[in-house]
Amino acid sequence: MQGQPVFIMQQGTTQEQGKTAQSNNIAAAKAVAQAVRTTLGPMGMDKMLVDESGDVIITNDGATILEEIDISHPTAKMIIQIAKTQEQECYDGTTSAVIVAGEVLKKCEALIDQNIHPTTICRGLRKGLVYLIKKLEDYEIHDIDLDKIAKTALTGKSADSFKDVIADICVGAVMNTENLEDIRITKALGGSAADSEIIVVFIIDKERSHPAMPTSLRKPLVALIDSTLGVKQTEIDANIQITDPTQIEAFLAKEEAELQAMAESFHKNKANVVLCQREIDDLVKYHFAKLGILALEKVTKTDMEAVAMASGATIINNVKDLTGTALGSFDHTEQISLGDLPILKLTGGKNEATTVLLRGPTTHFVEEIERAFDDAAGVVSVAQRDSVILAGGGSTYAGLSGSLANHASQEAGRQGMAMVALADALESIPRTLAENAGLDPVDEMMALHKAHSDGKKYHGINIEVGGAIDMRSLGVFEPKRVVEQALKSAVETAIMVLRIDDIISSKQKNQG
Ligand SMILES: Nc1ncnc2c1ncn2[C@@H]1O[C@H](COP(=O)(O)OP(=O)(O)OP(=O)(O)O)[C@@H](O)[C@H]1O
Ligand SMILES: [Mg+2]
């Protein structure tokens, strides 16, 4: 019987198999690693990303770069996922994780070319990873300096020149708050990053609602109200029948008296700062001003909640609920302006809440400072929680690489070759740090090998002048979790990529 060909896939479906699939996948992974390679380390460069609408981001942050570039290759997307996981788990080390993953795959490609089966390679990699995670304990440092951790994370970013100020703010903010999410960040143009500060609460972008209101108050008592301060609007349309012109005057006079009473009820309860989530009637504003009350209208819900938390005030819905206990207190309030941005500054609330004001001359700059701040605050909180750190500058990677290579020599056969490949791949971190600093990678790696074989396990790349140096003396530290997570995701993802021997892609819907 003559067999008819059987089609099990839709027309237009493409398929890549065996070595072609593997080498295409590896090429994609290498390309992603290549894209961020030059940004690694203190001397790393920045990238300028322009989207379809022409918006520009200038950044050094691995996760941001990879998130912004529009990538369609499925394996490249897997590598980008490494950066995302790294960012979520430990806030930093995204570039390193991607570089290691690309390098592991590159080294394994050579093994595939020598006809070593991917399954064998994967087994070797997995054994190697277990060894590395155990060995990492030898490099642990328990004497933790949060300030240095923050500074290491800020090195090489736009924030570098201001890292003393920003690191201080970072450590202060993390110490003040239980959750990183509770740190509110406010950005203002003008000034320099060195003018950034940490304050209890800000209401930004709001001017006091009447020019005759006070601009600063000591020991203010704050009332928070989330409904309109004005005449009650009836739900249904009502007609009022007037038979005599004096009635209209009486009606208006009554309304005015009501509004005045409304303003006075705040005064009676000793509130002298009123934050209203809705609008305030002009007449109420006028009476507030006469009574020396500083009032802001249309305050956002998040700002209202932040002030409530910091001052102990309750947000009320009706002026009738206004009592002394609903009020919150601060030490001081002041209406200031930064450039053309009016800001109400409230300091010394009874509960600590933290707002960080980041400043800089341009939007791009302030945004990059914010990303650096996020990384640094993240690693500080990780280091504080885990209380274990490592020396940076590629020292741990170099040390681990040496021990794994040694260990692999005891492993018989082809799995050992995969372990050696993994060991070699780890060197990509110190090597790239050296390359990006304009140093000769061969000389630097030789110096580093020498130091580590002499037992100097905290020696990394001296990016200023070259040669190996004890990173503890430079104060370059990173949380252990950053390196551990980078190793895990790089190796696991490499394994996942190597195990693929068939790529079946459906026809893209929007393609003709
Ligand atoms: N002064 C320094 N000398 C040598 N190496 C340093 C110094 N400061 C930081 N490093 C090293 O630079 C590397 C971090 O670089 P970078 O912050 O650019 O990348 P990342 O942390 O991997 O990714 P990202 O910050 O983009 O998420 C770490 O290996 C760190 O130890
Ligand atoms: Mg970093």
XYZ file of N, CA and C in Angstrom, residues 107-196:
270
model
N 29.063 28.013 26.633
C 30.044 26.960 26.933
C 29.469 25.574 26.624
N 28.158 25.398 26.870
C 27.560 24.086 26.623
C 27.412 23.808 25.132
N 27.311 24.866 24.363
C 27.202 24.694 22.906
C 28.434 23.953 22.383
N 29.607 24.300 22.955
C 30.834 23.638 22.532
C 30.751 22.137 22.831
N 30.107 21.786 23.963
C 29.971 20.365 24.308
C 29.019 19.652 23.350
N 27.943 20.347 22.989
C 26.996 19.741 22.042
C 27.709 19.482 20.710
N 28.557 20.438 20.329
C 29.319 20.271 19.096
C 30.240 19.055 19.159
N 30.634 18.700 20.390
C 31.482 17.495 20.524
C 30.633 16.239 20.682
N 29.360 16.379 20.332
C 28.428 15.251 20.375
C 28.144 14.703 21.758
N 28.206 15.575 22.755
C 27.801 15.129 24.094
C 26.301 15.375 24.194
N 25.589 14.400 24.676
C 24.135 14.502 24.667
C 23.647 15.564 25.658
N 22.672 16.368 25.251
C 22.165 17.414 26.147
C 21.724 16.901 27.521
N 21.175 15.706 27.580
C 20.736 15.168 28.874
C 21.924 14.994 29.822
N 23.041 14.535 29.269
C 24.251 14.384 30.088
C 24.727 15.750 30.571
N 24.699 16.726 29.656
C 25.138 18.082 30.025
C 24.263 18.613 31.160
N 22.949 18.414 31.014
C 22.029 18.931 32.020
C 22.294 18.301 33.382
N 22.571 17.011 33.391
C 22.871 16.347 34.674
C 24.103 16.963 35.312
N 25.122 17.187 34.493
C 26.354 17.786 35.005
C 26.091 19.181 35.568
N 25.273 19.961 34.840
C 24.975 21.321 35.293
C 24.255 21.292 36.634
N 23.317 20.341 36.739
C 22.529 20.274 37.975
C 23.430 19.922 39.162
N 24.325 18.957 38.949
C 25.279 18.596 40.014
C 26.145 19.791 40.382
N 26.573 20.486 39.340
C 27.421 21.663 39.547
C 26.696 22.705 40.384
N 25.414 22.926 40.101
C 24.642 23.937 40.830
C 24.538 23.575 42.309
N 24.249 22.295 42.573
C 24.142 21.854 43.974
C 25.457 22.152 44.697
N 26.570 21.840 44.027
C 27.875 22.085 44.626
C 28.079 23.585 44.896
N 27.721 24.409 43.925
C 27.938 25.859 44.054
C 27.151 26.441 45.232
N 25.891 26.021 45.351
C 25.044 26.582 46.412
C 25.611 26.211 47.786
N 26.121 25.001 47.900
C 26.741 24.570 49.161
C 28.014 25.373 49.407
N 28.816 25.494 48.367
C 30.128 26.154 48.471
C 29.994 27.646 48.801
N 28.868 28.208 48.404
C 28.630 29.647 48.621
C 28.752 30.005 50.104
N 28.444 29.032 50.970
C 28.511 29.275 52.418
C 29.918 29.683 52.863
N 30.939 29.176 52.141
C 32.320 29.518 52.507
C 32.617 31.003 52.347
N 31.791 31.696 51.562
C 32.096 33.101 51.261
C 31.245 34.064 52.083
N 30.379 33.484 52.947
C 29.453 34.318 53.719
C 30.169 35.305 54.639
N 29.601 36.485 54.737
C 30.094 37.488 55.684
C 28.901 37.863 56.553
N 29.096 37.888 57.860
C 27.954 38.168 58.739
C 28.027 39.529 59.401
N 29.146 40.211 59.162
C 29.298 41.542 59.731
C 28.721 42.522 58.688
N 27.490 42.985 58.946
C 26.764 43.670 57.870
C 26.748 45.186 58.006
N 27.159 45.843 56.943
C 27.148 47.296 56.913
C 26.155 47.724 55.822
N 24.950 48.120 56.257
C 23.891 48.415 55.288
C 24.260 49.572 54.367
N 24.989 50.540 54.926
C 25.374 51.699 54.133
C 26.236 51.281 52.932
N 27.153 50.349 53.180
C 28.035 49.899 52.087
C 27.267 49.072 51.063
N 26.291 48.301 51.551
C 25.450 47.520 50.641
C 24.727 48.478 49.690
N 24.154 49.532 50.256
C 23.425 50.504 49.440
C 24.369 51.155 48.436
N 25.560 51.526 48.908
C 26.505 52.203 48.008
C 26.949 51.293 46.871
N 27.168 50.013 47.164
C 27.561 49.087 46.094
C 26.469 49.029 45.026
N 25.209 48.978 45.471
C 24.114 48.888 44.493
C 23.982 50.177 43.680
N 24.389 51.304 44.244
C 24.249 52.583 43.533
C 25.440 52.873 42.624
N 26.549 52.154 42.851
C 27.753 52.412 42.058
C 27.494 52.157 40.577
N 27.927 53.080 39.763
C 27.820 52.877 38.316
C 26.494 53.329 37.738
N 25.545 53.711 38.610
C 24.275 54.235 38.100
C 24.396 55.757 38.072
N 23.372 56.406 37.517
C 23.410 57.876 37.493
C 23.543 58.441 38.901
N 23.081 57.666 39.864
C 23.089 58.140 41.246
C 24.483 58.094 41.854
N 25.446 57.559 41.099
C 26.774 57.308 41.651
C 27.386 58.523 42.349
N 27.338 59.677 41.697
C 27.993 60.845 42.290
C 27.300 61.323 43.557
N 26.072 60.870 43.765
C 25.336 61.322 44.946
C 25.114 60.166 45.896
N 25.961 59.134 45.766
C 25.597 57.910 46.480
C 25.636 58.059 47.989
N 26.420 59.024 48.512
C 26.438 59.201 49.972
C 25.062 59.610 50.469
N 24.495 60.631 49.815
C 23.179 61.127 50.213
C 22.113 60.055 50.009
N 22.096 59.464 48.798
C 21.031 58.512 48.474
C 21.144 57.255 49.356
N 22.374 56.798 49.613
C 22.538 55.603 50.452
C 22.009 55.879 51.861
N 22.307 57.062 52.372
C 21.810 57.468 53.690
C 20.290 57.420 53.753
N 19.669 58.004 52.712
C 18.211 58.058 52.642
C 17.642 56.641 52.570
N 18.309 55.832 51.756
C 17.888 54.454 51.557
C 17.851 53.675 52.859
N 18.957 53.735 53.590
C 19.051 52.987 54.842
C 18.018 53.541 55.830
N 17.900 54.869 55.897
C 16.922 55.495 56.797
C 15.513 55.048 56.470
N 15.171 55.056 55.180
C 13.820 54.701 54.761
C 13.514 53.243 55.080
N 14.488 52.367 54.833
C 14.250 50.942 55.092
C 14.102 50.694 56.606
N 14.908 51.384 57.407
C 14.828 51.209 58.856
C 13.492 51.714 59.407
N 12.948 52.768 58.774
C 11.720 53.400 59.256
C 10.457 52.622 58.942
N 10.524 51.755 57.923
C 9.290 51.129 57.470
C 9.400 49.613 57.541
N 8.262 48.988 57.749
C 8.292 47.536 57.816
C 8.309 46.935 56.419
N 7.517 47.558 55.547
C 7.389 47.054 54.183
C 8.021 48.019 53.215
N 8.740 47.475 52.244
C 9.323 48.357 51.221
C 8.237 49.141 50.500
N 7.056 48.519 50.348
C 5.969 49.172 49.608
C 5.481 50.424 50.328
N 5.747 50.510 51.644
C 5.284 51.683 52.389
C 6.149 52.910 52.157
N 7.274 52.737 51.498
C 8.104 53.907 51.208
C 7.493 54.629 50.007
N 7.047 55.875 50.239
C 6.448 56.630 49.151
C 7.543 57.444 48.486
N 7.548 57.406 47.176
C 8.582 58.183 46.479
C 7.937 59.331 45.738
N 8.451 60.518 45.953
C 7.962 61.692 45.268
C 9.123 62.274 44.477
N 8.853 62.586 43.221
C 9.938 63.098 42.390
C 9.696 64.565 42.071
N 10.706 65.376 42.171
C 10.536 66.785 41.817
C 11.711 67.234 40.969
N 11.392 67.972 39.922
C 12.454 68.500 39.064
C 13.072 69.721 39.727
N 14.301 70.001 39.333
C 14.979 71.168 39.889
C 15.954 70.710 40.946
N 16.976 71.509 41.171
C 17.987 71.143 42.150
C 18.815 69.987 41.643
N 19.526 69.333 42.538
C 20.319 68.184 42.112
C 19.947 67.010 42.997
N 20.430 65.824 42.606
C 20.085 64.631 43.378
C 20.541 64.774 44.825
N 21.571 65.610 45.049
C 22.078 65.794 46.409
C 21.071 66.520 47.297
N 20.085 67.182 46.683
C 19.053 67.856 47.478
C 17.931 66.915 47.868
N 18.042 65.647 47.479
C 17.001 64.677 47.827
C 16.935 64.559 49.336
